[in-house]
XYZ file of C-alpha atoms in Angstrom:
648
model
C 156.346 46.226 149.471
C 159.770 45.321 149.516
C 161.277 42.376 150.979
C 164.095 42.426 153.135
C 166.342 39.713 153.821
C 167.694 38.923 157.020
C 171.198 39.606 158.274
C 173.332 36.496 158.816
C 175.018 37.735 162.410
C 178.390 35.727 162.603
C 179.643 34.654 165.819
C 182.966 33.312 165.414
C 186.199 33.121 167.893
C 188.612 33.735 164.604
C 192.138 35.246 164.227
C 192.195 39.117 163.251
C 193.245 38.080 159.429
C 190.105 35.292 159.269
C 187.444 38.199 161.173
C 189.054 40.817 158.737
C 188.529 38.684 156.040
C 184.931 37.990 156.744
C 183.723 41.794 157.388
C 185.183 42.670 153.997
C 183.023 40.136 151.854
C 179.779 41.266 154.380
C 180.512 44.706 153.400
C 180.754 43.763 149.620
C 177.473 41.868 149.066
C 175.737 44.672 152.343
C 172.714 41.952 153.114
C 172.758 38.168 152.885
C 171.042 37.527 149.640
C 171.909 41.160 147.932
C 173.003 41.578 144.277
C 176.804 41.919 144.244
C 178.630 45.328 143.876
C 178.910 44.432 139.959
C 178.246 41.811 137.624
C 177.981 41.223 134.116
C 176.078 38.450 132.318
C 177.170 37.561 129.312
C 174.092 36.682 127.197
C 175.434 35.464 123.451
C 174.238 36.343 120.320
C 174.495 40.385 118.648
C 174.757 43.328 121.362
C 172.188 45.321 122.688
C 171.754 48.156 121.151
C 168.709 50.756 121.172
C 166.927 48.269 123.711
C 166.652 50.165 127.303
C 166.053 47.648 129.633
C 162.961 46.987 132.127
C 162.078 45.061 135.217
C 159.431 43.846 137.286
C 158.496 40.933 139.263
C 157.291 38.271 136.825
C 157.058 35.733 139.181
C 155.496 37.535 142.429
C 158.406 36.465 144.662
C 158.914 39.684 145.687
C 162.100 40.500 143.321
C 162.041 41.965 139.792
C 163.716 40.106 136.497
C 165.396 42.352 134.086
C 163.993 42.055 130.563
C 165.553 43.121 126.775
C 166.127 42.955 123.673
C 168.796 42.275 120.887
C 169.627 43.624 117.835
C 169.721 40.258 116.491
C 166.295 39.706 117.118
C 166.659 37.996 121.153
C 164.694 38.891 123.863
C 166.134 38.087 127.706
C 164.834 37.456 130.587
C 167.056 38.148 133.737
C 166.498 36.979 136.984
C 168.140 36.735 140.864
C 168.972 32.566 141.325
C 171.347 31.675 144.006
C 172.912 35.247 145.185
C 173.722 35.442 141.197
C 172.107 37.428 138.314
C 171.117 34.607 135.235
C 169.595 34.629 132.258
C 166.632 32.197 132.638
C 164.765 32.670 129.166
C 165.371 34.037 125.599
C 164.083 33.499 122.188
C 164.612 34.542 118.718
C 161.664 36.957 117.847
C 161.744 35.989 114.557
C 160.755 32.460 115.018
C 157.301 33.813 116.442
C 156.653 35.945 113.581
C 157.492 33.224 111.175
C 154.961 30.753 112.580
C 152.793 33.815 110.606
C 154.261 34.382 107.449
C 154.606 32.237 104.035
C 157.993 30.579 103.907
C 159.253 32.985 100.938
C 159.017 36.317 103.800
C 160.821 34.520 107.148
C 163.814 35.516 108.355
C 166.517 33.636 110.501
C 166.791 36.471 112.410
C 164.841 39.302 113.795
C 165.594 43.243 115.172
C 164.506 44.373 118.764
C 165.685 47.837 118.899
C 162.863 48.918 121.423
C 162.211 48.641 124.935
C 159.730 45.791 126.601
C 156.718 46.949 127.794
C 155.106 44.307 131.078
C 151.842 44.365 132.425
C 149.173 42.296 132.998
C 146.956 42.990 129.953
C 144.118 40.562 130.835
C 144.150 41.681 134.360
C 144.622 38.074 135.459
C 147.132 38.993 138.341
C 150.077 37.967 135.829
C 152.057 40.178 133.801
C 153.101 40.012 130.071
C 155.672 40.905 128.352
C 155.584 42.983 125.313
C 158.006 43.052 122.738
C 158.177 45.506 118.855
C 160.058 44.225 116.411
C 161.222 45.401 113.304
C 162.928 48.822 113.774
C 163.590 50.992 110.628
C 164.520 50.304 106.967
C 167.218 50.031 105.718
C 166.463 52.358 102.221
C 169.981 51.590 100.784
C 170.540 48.340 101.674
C 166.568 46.674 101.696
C 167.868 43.199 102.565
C 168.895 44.362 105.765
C 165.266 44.873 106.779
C 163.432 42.636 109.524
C 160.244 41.899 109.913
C 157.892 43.860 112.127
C 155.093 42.571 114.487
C 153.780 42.970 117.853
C 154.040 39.779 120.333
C 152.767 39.335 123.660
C 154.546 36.709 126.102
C 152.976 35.034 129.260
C 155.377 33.200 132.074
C 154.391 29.236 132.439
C 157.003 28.260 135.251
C 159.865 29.842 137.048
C 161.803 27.146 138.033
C 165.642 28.163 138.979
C 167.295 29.003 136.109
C 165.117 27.333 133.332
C 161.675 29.617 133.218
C 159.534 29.284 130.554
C 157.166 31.674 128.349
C 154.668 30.941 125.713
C 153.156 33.237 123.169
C 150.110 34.476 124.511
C 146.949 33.522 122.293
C 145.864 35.726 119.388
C 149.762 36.877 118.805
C 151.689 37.658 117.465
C 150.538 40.700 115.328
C 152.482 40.569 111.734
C 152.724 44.021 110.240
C 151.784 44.465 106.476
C 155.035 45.361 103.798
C 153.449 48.436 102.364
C 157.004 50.557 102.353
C 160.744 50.433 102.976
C 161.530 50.365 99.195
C 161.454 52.542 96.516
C 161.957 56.110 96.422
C 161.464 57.696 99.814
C 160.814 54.239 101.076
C 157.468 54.407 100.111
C 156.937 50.945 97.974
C 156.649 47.928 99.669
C 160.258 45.883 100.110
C 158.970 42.350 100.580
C 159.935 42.397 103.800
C 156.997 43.708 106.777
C 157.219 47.070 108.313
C 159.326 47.371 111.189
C 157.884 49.064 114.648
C 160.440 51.378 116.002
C 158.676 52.294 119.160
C 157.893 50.626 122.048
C 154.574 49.529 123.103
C 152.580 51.315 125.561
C 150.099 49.686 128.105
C 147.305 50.982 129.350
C 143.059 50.806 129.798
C 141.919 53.316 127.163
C 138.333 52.251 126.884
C 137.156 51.539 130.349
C 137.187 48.088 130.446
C 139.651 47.000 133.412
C 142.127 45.559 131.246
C 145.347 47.105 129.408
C 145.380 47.919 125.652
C 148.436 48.090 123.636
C 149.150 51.152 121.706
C 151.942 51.124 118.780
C 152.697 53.583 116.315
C 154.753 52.225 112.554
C 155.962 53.304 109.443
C 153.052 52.269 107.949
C 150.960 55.419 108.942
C 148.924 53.978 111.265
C 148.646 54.623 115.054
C 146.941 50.821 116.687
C 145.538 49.878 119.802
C 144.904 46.131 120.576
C 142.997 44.039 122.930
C 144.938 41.656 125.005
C 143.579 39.009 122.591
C 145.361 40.171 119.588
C 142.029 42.066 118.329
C 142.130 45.558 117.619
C 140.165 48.404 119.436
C 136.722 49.622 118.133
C 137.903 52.834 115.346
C 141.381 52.011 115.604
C 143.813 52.335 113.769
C 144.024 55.964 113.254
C 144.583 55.668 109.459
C 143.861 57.783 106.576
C 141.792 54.918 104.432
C 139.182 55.523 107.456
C 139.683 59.140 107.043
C 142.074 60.335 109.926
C 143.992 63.503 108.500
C 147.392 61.051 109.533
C 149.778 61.176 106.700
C 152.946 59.514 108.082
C 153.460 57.231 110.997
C 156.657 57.883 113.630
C 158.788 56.003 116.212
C 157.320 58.139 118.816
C 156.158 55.662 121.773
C 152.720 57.046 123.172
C 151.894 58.273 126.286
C 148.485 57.178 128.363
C 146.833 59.492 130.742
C 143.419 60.673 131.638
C 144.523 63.852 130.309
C 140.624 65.626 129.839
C 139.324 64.451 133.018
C 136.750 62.369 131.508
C 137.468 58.873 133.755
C 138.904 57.496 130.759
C 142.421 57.760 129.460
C 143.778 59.379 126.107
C 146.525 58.349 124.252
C 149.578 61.227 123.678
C 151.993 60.190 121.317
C 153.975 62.026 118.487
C 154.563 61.418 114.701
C 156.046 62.707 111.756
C 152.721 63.391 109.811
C 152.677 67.009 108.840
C 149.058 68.894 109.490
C 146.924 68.418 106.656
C 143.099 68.875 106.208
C 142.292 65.890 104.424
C 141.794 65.003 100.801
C 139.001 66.985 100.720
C 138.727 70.140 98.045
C 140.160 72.219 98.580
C 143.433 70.278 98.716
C 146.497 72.130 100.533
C 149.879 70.396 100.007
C 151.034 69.659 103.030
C 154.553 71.163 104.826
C 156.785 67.854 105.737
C 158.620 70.196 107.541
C 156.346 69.871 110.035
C 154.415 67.337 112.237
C 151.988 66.873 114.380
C 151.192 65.704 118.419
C 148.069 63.593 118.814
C 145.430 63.043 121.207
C 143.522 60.377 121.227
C 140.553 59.108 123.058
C 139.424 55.433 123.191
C 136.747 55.560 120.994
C 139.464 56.919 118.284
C 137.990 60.613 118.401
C 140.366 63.282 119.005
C 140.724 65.007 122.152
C 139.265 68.647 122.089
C 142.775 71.083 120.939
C 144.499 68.089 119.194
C 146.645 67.461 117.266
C 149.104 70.046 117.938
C 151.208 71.242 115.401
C 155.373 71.389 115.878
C 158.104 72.672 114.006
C 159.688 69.229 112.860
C 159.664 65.542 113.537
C 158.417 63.963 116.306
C 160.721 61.060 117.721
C 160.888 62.213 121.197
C 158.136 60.269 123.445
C 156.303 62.511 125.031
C 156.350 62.444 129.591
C 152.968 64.279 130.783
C 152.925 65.596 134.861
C 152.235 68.737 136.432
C 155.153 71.207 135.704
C 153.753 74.728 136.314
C 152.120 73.334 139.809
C 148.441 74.443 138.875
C 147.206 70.969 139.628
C 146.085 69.745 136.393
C 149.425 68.110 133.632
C 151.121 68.865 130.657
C 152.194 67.260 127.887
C 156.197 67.463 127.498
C 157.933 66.056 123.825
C 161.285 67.459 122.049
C 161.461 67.636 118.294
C 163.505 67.485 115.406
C 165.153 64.740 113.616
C 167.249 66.130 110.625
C 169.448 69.141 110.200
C 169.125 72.489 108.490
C 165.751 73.674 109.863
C 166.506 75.867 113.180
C 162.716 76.003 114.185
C 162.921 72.259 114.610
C 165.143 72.349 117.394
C 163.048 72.666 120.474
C 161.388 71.015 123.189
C 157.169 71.818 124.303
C 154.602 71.930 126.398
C 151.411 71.995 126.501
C 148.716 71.476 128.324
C 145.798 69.367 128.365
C 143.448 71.590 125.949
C 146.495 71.839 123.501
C 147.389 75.436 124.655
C 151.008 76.197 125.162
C 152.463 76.422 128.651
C 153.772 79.952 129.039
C 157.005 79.648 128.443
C 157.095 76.890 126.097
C 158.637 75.853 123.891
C 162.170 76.188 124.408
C 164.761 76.822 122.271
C 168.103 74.277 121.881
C 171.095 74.167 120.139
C 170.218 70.923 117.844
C 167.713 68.833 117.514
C 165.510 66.845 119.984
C 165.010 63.028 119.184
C 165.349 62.318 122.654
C 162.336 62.015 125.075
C 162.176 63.846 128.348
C 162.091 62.757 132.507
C 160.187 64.887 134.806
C 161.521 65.151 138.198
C 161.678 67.583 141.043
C 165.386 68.385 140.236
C 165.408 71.283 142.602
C 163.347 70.126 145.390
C 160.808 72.857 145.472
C 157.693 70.984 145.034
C 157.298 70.501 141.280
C 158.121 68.643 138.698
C 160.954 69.576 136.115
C 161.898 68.569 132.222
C 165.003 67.015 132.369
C 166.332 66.289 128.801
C 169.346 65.337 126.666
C 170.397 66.629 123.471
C 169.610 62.747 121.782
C 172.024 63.645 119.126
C 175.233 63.942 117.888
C 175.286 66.862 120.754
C 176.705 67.238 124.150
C 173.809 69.056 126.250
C 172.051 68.267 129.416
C 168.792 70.674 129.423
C 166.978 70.953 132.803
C 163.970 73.627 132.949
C 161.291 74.743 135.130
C 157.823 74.630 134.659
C 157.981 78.204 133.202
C 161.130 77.274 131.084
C 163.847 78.957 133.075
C 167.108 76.947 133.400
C 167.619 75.451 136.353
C 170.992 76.326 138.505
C 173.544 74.311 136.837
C 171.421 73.840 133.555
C 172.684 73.046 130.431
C 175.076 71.283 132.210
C 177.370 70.434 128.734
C 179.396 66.526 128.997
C 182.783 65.488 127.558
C 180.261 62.919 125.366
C 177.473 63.102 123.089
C 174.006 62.011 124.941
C 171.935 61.177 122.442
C 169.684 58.606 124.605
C 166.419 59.371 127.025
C 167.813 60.246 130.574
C 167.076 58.387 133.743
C 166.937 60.423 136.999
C 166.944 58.723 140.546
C 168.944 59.623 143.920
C 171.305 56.564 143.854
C 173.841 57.991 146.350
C 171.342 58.554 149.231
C 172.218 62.048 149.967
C 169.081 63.260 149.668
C 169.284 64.979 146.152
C 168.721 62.959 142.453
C 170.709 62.489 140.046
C 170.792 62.528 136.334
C 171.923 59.331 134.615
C 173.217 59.442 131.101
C 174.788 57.138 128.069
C 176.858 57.960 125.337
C 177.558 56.145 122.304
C 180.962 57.355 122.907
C 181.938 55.814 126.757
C 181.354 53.124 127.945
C 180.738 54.692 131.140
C 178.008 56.092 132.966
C 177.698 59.759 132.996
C 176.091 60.970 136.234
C 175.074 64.457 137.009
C 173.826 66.001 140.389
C 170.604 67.923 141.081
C 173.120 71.263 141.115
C 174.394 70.555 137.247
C 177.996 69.804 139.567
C 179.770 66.490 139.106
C 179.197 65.511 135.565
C 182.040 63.676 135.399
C 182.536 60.050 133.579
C 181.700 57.458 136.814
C 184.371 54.885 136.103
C 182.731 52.920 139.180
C 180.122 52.144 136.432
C 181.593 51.058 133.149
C 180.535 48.363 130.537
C 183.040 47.883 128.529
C 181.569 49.445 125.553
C 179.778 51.863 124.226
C 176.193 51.677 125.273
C 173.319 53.176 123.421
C 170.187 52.294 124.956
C 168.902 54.056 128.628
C 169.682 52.793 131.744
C 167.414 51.080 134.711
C 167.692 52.049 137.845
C 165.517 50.009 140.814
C 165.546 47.578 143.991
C 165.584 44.220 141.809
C 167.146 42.423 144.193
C 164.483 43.018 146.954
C 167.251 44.005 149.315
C 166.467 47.902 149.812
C 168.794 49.438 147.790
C 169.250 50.610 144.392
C 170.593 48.614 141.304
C 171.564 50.209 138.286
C 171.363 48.168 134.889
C 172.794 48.710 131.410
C 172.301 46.865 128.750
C 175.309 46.977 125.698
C 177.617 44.272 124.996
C 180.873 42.454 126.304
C 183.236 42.040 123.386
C 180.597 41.635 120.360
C 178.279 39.514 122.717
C 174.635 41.211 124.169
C 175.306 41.410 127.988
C 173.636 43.496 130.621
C 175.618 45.253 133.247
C 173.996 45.001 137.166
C 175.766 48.089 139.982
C 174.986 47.302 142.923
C 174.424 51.128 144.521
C 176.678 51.398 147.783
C 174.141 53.703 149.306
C 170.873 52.552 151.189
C 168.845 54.543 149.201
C 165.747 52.777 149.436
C 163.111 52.263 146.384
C 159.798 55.044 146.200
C 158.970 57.744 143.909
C 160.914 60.239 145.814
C 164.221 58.374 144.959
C 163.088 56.875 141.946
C 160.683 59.728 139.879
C 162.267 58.323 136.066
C 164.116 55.023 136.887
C 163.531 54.033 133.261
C 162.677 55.023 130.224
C 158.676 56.326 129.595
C 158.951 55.728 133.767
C 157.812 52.297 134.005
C 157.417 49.115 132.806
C 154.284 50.012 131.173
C 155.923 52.824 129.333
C 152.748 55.183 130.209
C 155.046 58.196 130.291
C 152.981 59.504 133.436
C 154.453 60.827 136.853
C 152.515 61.916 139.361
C 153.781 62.737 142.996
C 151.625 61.559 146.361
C 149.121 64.216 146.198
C 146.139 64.719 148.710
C 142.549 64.867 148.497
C 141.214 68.355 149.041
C 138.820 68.461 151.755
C 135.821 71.311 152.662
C 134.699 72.458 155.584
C 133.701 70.310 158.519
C 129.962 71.035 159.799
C 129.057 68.891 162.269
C 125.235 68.852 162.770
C 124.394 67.199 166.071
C 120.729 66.278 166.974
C 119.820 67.959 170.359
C 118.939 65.166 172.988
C 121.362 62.843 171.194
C 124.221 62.319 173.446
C 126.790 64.458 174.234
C 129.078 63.773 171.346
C 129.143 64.955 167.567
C 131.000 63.443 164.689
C 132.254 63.601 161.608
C 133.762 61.197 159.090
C 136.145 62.228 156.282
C 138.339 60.170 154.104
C 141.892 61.038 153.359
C 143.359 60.326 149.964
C 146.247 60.094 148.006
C 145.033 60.507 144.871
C 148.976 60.569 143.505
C 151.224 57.652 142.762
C 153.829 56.527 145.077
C 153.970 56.680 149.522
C 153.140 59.899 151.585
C 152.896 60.394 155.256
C 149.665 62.315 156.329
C 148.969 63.892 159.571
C 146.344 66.429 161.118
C 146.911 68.899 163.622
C 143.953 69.835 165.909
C 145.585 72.650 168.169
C 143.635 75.293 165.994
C 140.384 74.703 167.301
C 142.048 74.918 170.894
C 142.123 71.022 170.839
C 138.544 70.841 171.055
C 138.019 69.033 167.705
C 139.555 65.731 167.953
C 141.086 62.912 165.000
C 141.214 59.419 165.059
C 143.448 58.361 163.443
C 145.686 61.641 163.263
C 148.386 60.306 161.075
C 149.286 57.318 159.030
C 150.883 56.210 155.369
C 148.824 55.774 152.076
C 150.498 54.273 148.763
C 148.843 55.316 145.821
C 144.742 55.637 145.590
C 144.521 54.461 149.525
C 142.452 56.163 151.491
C 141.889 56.458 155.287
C 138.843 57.140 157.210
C 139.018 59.734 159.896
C 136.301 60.188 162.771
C 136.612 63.727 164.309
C 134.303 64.218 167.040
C 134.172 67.156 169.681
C 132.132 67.235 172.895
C 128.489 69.428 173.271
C 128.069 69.806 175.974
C 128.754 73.437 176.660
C 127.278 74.616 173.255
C 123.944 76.286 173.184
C 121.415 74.769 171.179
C 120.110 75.913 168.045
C 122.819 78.310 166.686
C 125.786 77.469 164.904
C 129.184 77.977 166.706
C 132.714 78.601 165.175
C 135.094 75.801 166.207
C 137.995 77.201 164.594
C 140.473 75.202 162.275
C 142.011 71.518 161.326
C 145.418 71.353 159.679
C 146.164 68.972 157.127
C 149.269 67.690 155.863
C 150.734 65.408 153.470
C 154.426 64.725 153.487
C 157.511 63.090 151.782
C 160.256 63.025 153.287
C 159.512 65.449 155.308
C 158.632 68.314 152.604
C 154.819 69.040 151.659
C 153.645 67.926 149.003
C 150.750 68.925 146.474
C 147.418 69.683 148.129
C 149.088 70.273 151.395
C 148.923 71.694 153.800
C 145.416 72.222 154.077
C 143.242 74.630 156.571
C 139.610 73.039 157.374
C 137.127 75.458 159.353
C 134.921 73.178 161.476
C 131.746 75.051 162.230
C 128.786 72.937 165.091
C 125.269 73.050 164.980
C 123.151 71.295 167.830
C 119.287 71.473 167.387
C 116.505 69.560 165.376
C 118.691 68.424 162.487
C 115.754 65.987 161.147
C 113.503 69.178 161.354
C 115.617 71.921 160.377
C 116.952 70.200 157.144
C 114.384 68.372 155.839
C 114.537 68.504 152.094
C 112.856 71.502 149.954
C 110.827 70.181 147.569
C 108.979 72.334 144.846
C 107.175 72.409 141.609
């Protein structure tokens, strides 16, 4: 929930100039205690560059630090102390992977080129904080290579400006150096593969707890226990004979995509198909790659992998798009030039089929990874995506891969990073926010396609390269926007106070970051109802005059719906208690509908007539909804009439 902050009410008997003076700076900061209208913090060290920025509340007082990396190696932590945005905590990645290596392979200085990932990964009621390191090699120039590694940070304290995080036990995780020299980069370089992907948190084996998933040159696919151990079969590897060839910098997706109570992993690569080194060998195509899907136990998803046209760097965003109540899996592909096939974006869904429709055709190539939103406000989700390339095009589709109105909306700069779509001028509609390597402004596009123009209300100073944030961080109940980039040749992150009151939920926020949240599970899901039967209400005769019925309502969906039920089709007869109410996500509510016997014949069933029920957001249905229930009443000698059937 989010906390407000009070209004400071000012009761003062001042000249016009004084009272004019004092409305103005209200107006600017809108609530006591709110972020301002803009502020940059200056952080030291290299810019950020590839790093799109994350929050969440790391200390549980109800507002959300801001958390990055550098390409120097830093990692930030942000926080809200004394109406001021501050950077509490950093340290030099490369120091924690040293503690690791022999003193001939550390480095001064380290590479975070991929977003955080937080959770709480030992489901201890505290989140961590994530962090890749490494990025890609440098072929021509090897000594420009960092190390790669996985490490896991837990807060100690958060006192005012001076927080402190240790390395959580059993981290970090040091890659091996088997490539990044030689021909192709295939020879080891003496310096460990870099990760070039963020890590992805999620419970993939059942066991309450998150595991992190991370994908490397090194052509392996991993999944780790919160203590630094890796998952049972993993990695997917071919020395344990996975047909994997190459690894990729495509961050995975988690979802429970089969239906099985467990979640699979999604995640792209540039490993061509291939059947193994069993006879007969086939050469594989590198022209081509592959989607996997992977279950816990390491086994491959029924359908999977899926075969595309070219590289993989895209990460993948699964939802419901074609609004048949079950998701697809949405990636773009293509990563080099010269191969036309390449340059598309898919779907498919969860058995590996392709969506009708899919995939659809571009005019380059797709390294960048898609949003789904409802862009058009009819109900279900869209692919928003940008070119993520040297290329100037905004793509927007339905779920049957028509354009939407508007769509490809084409901008004055390249976009070559992941989009972030929220409505941050609280009219209603969402937006599309971009970055360009090229402005160091913030492109922002309406639901329509209209208004794509440079917003010089939002500019950093420099180019920016990474995704931007949008969230309440502040706690105040309105939007900030973040950027992370540089001031001068520094790393800085760039806070916008939104002047709307927009407040924070999935209808405003569907892709406020990149992968969606902090986890980086690349899963949206709208509030979404339980379906509901019939009601048959079965009333034993000489039991009072009253029958009921108990049913739970659901919203099996992420984010806040408002659910009612309308009685007036059985003539009011049938009553609800409760008739209406709020559920966040997975809440239920337990309705009692009862309805008065006493002018119903016994033994014979009798047509009541039918319940309405609805789920809404903002005052539009939503999936499962609305719903018509017959309720049907039998009043006789229940414990006689259905005693149980048994046979042999």
């Amino acid at each position: 929930m989010v906390n407000k902050f009070p209004r400071l009410f000012l009761f003062c008997l001042l000249i016009t100039a004084v009272s004019l003076t004092i409305w103005h700076n209200i107006n600017n900061t809108h609530l006591l205690g709110a972020a301002p209208n803009s502020q940059t913090v200056v952080l030291g060290g290299e810019r950020i560059e590839y790093s799109s920025p994350v929050a969440a509340d790391l200390n549980g007082n109800g507002r959300k630090e801001i958390v990055v990396g550098a390409k120097d190696g830093m990692v930030y932590v942000l926080s809200y102390v004394n109406n001021s945005w501050t950077k509490v905590w950093s340290q030099q990645t490369a120091t924690v992977l040293n503690s690791k290596l022999p003193s001939g392979e550390q480095q001064a200085t380290g590479l975070v080129d991929t977003s955080p990932a937080i959770g709480d990964i030992d489901n201890d009621g505290k989140l961590e904080i994530v962090i890749t390191t490494g990025g890609r090699p440098y072929v021509t120039v090897p000594t420009n290579n960092k190390n790669g590694g996985v490490i896991v940070y837990e807060l100690l304290s958060s006192s005012g400006s001076n927080w402190q995080f240790s390395v959580k036990s059993g981290w970090p995780f040091v890659m091996p150096d088997t490539m990044g020299g030689g021909a192709g980069a295939s020879s080891p370089d003496g310096v460990r593969d870099g990760i070039n992907a963020a890590a992805t948190l999620g419970d993939i084996d059942g066991d309450n707890d998150l595991e992190i998933i991370t994908i490397a040159y090194d052509r392996r696919i991993r999944a780790f226990h919160h203590d630094g151990s890796e998952v049972a079969g993993w990695p997917i590897e071919r020395d344990s004979g996975d047909a994997i060839l190459r690894g990729g910098e495509s961050s995975a997706a988690i979802y429970d995509i089969d239906d099985d109570g467990l979640n699979e992993v999604i995640i792209g690569t540039n490993s061509p198909p291939w059947n193994g080194d069993v006879p007969p060998w086939t050469p594989p195509d590198y022209s081509l790659s592959t989607l996997w899907a992977i279950n816990g136990d390491s086994s491959l998803v029924p359908g999977f992998p899926v075969v595309t046209q070219q590289n993989i760097r895209s990460s993948p965003a699964i939802g419901d798009i074609d609004g048949d109540g079950d998701v697809e899996i949405v990636v773009g592909t293509g990563t080099f030039g010269g191969y036309q096939n390449g340059q598309q974006v898919y779907a498919w869904h969860a058995d590996g089929t392709p969506v009708s429709g899919w995939p659809r055709p571009t005019n380059t190539v797709m390294p960048s990874s898609p949003a789904l939103a409802d862009l058009d406000d009819d109900g279900v989700l869209d692919v928003v995506i940008s070119c993520g390339h040297a290329c100037y095009t905004l793509y927007a589709w339905d779920g049957q891969g028509n354009n939407l109105p508007g769509f490809p909306y084409t901008a004055s700069y390249p976009l070559p990073n992941a989009v972030t779509v929220a409505n941050i001028d609280g009219d209603s509609n969402l937006e599309v926010l971009l970055t360009s390597y090229s402005s160091d402004k913030v492109i922002v596009v309406q639901h329509n396609g209209s208004n794509g123009s440079i917003d010089t209300s939002r500019s950093t100073g420099t180019v920016n390269f990474s995704s931007a944030l949008v969230d309440d961080l502040d706690g105040d109940g309105s939007l900030e926007t973040v950027v992370g980039g540089a001031s001068g040749t520094q790393a800085a992150v760039y806070v916008f106070d939104e002047v709307s009151s927009t407040s924070p939920g999935l209808q405003n926020l569907p892709w406020p970051m990149f992968q969606q949240n902090p986890a980086h599970s690349g899963f949206l899901e709208p509030p979404k109802l339980n379906l509901v039967g019939d009601f048959y209400f079965l009333h034993q005769e000489g039991s009072g005059s009253t029958a009921t019925f108990k049913m739970a309502v659901t919203n099996i969906g992420d984010g806040e719906l408002e659910w009612n039920i309308d009685e007036s089709g059985t003539s009011d007869i049938v009553s609800a208690t409760p008739d209406s109410g709020t559920l966040q996500e997975d809440e239920s509510q337990t309705v009692t509908f009862s309805v008065n016997i006493a002018s119903y014949d016994a033994d014979e069933w009798h047509d009541l007539g039918t319940i309405t029920l609805s789920g809404m957001v903002d005052g539009k249905h939503i999936a499962n909804s609305p719903q018509t229930i017959n309720t049907k009443l039998y009043v006789g000698n229940i414990s006689h009439i259905y005693l149980p059937i048994i046979s042999k």
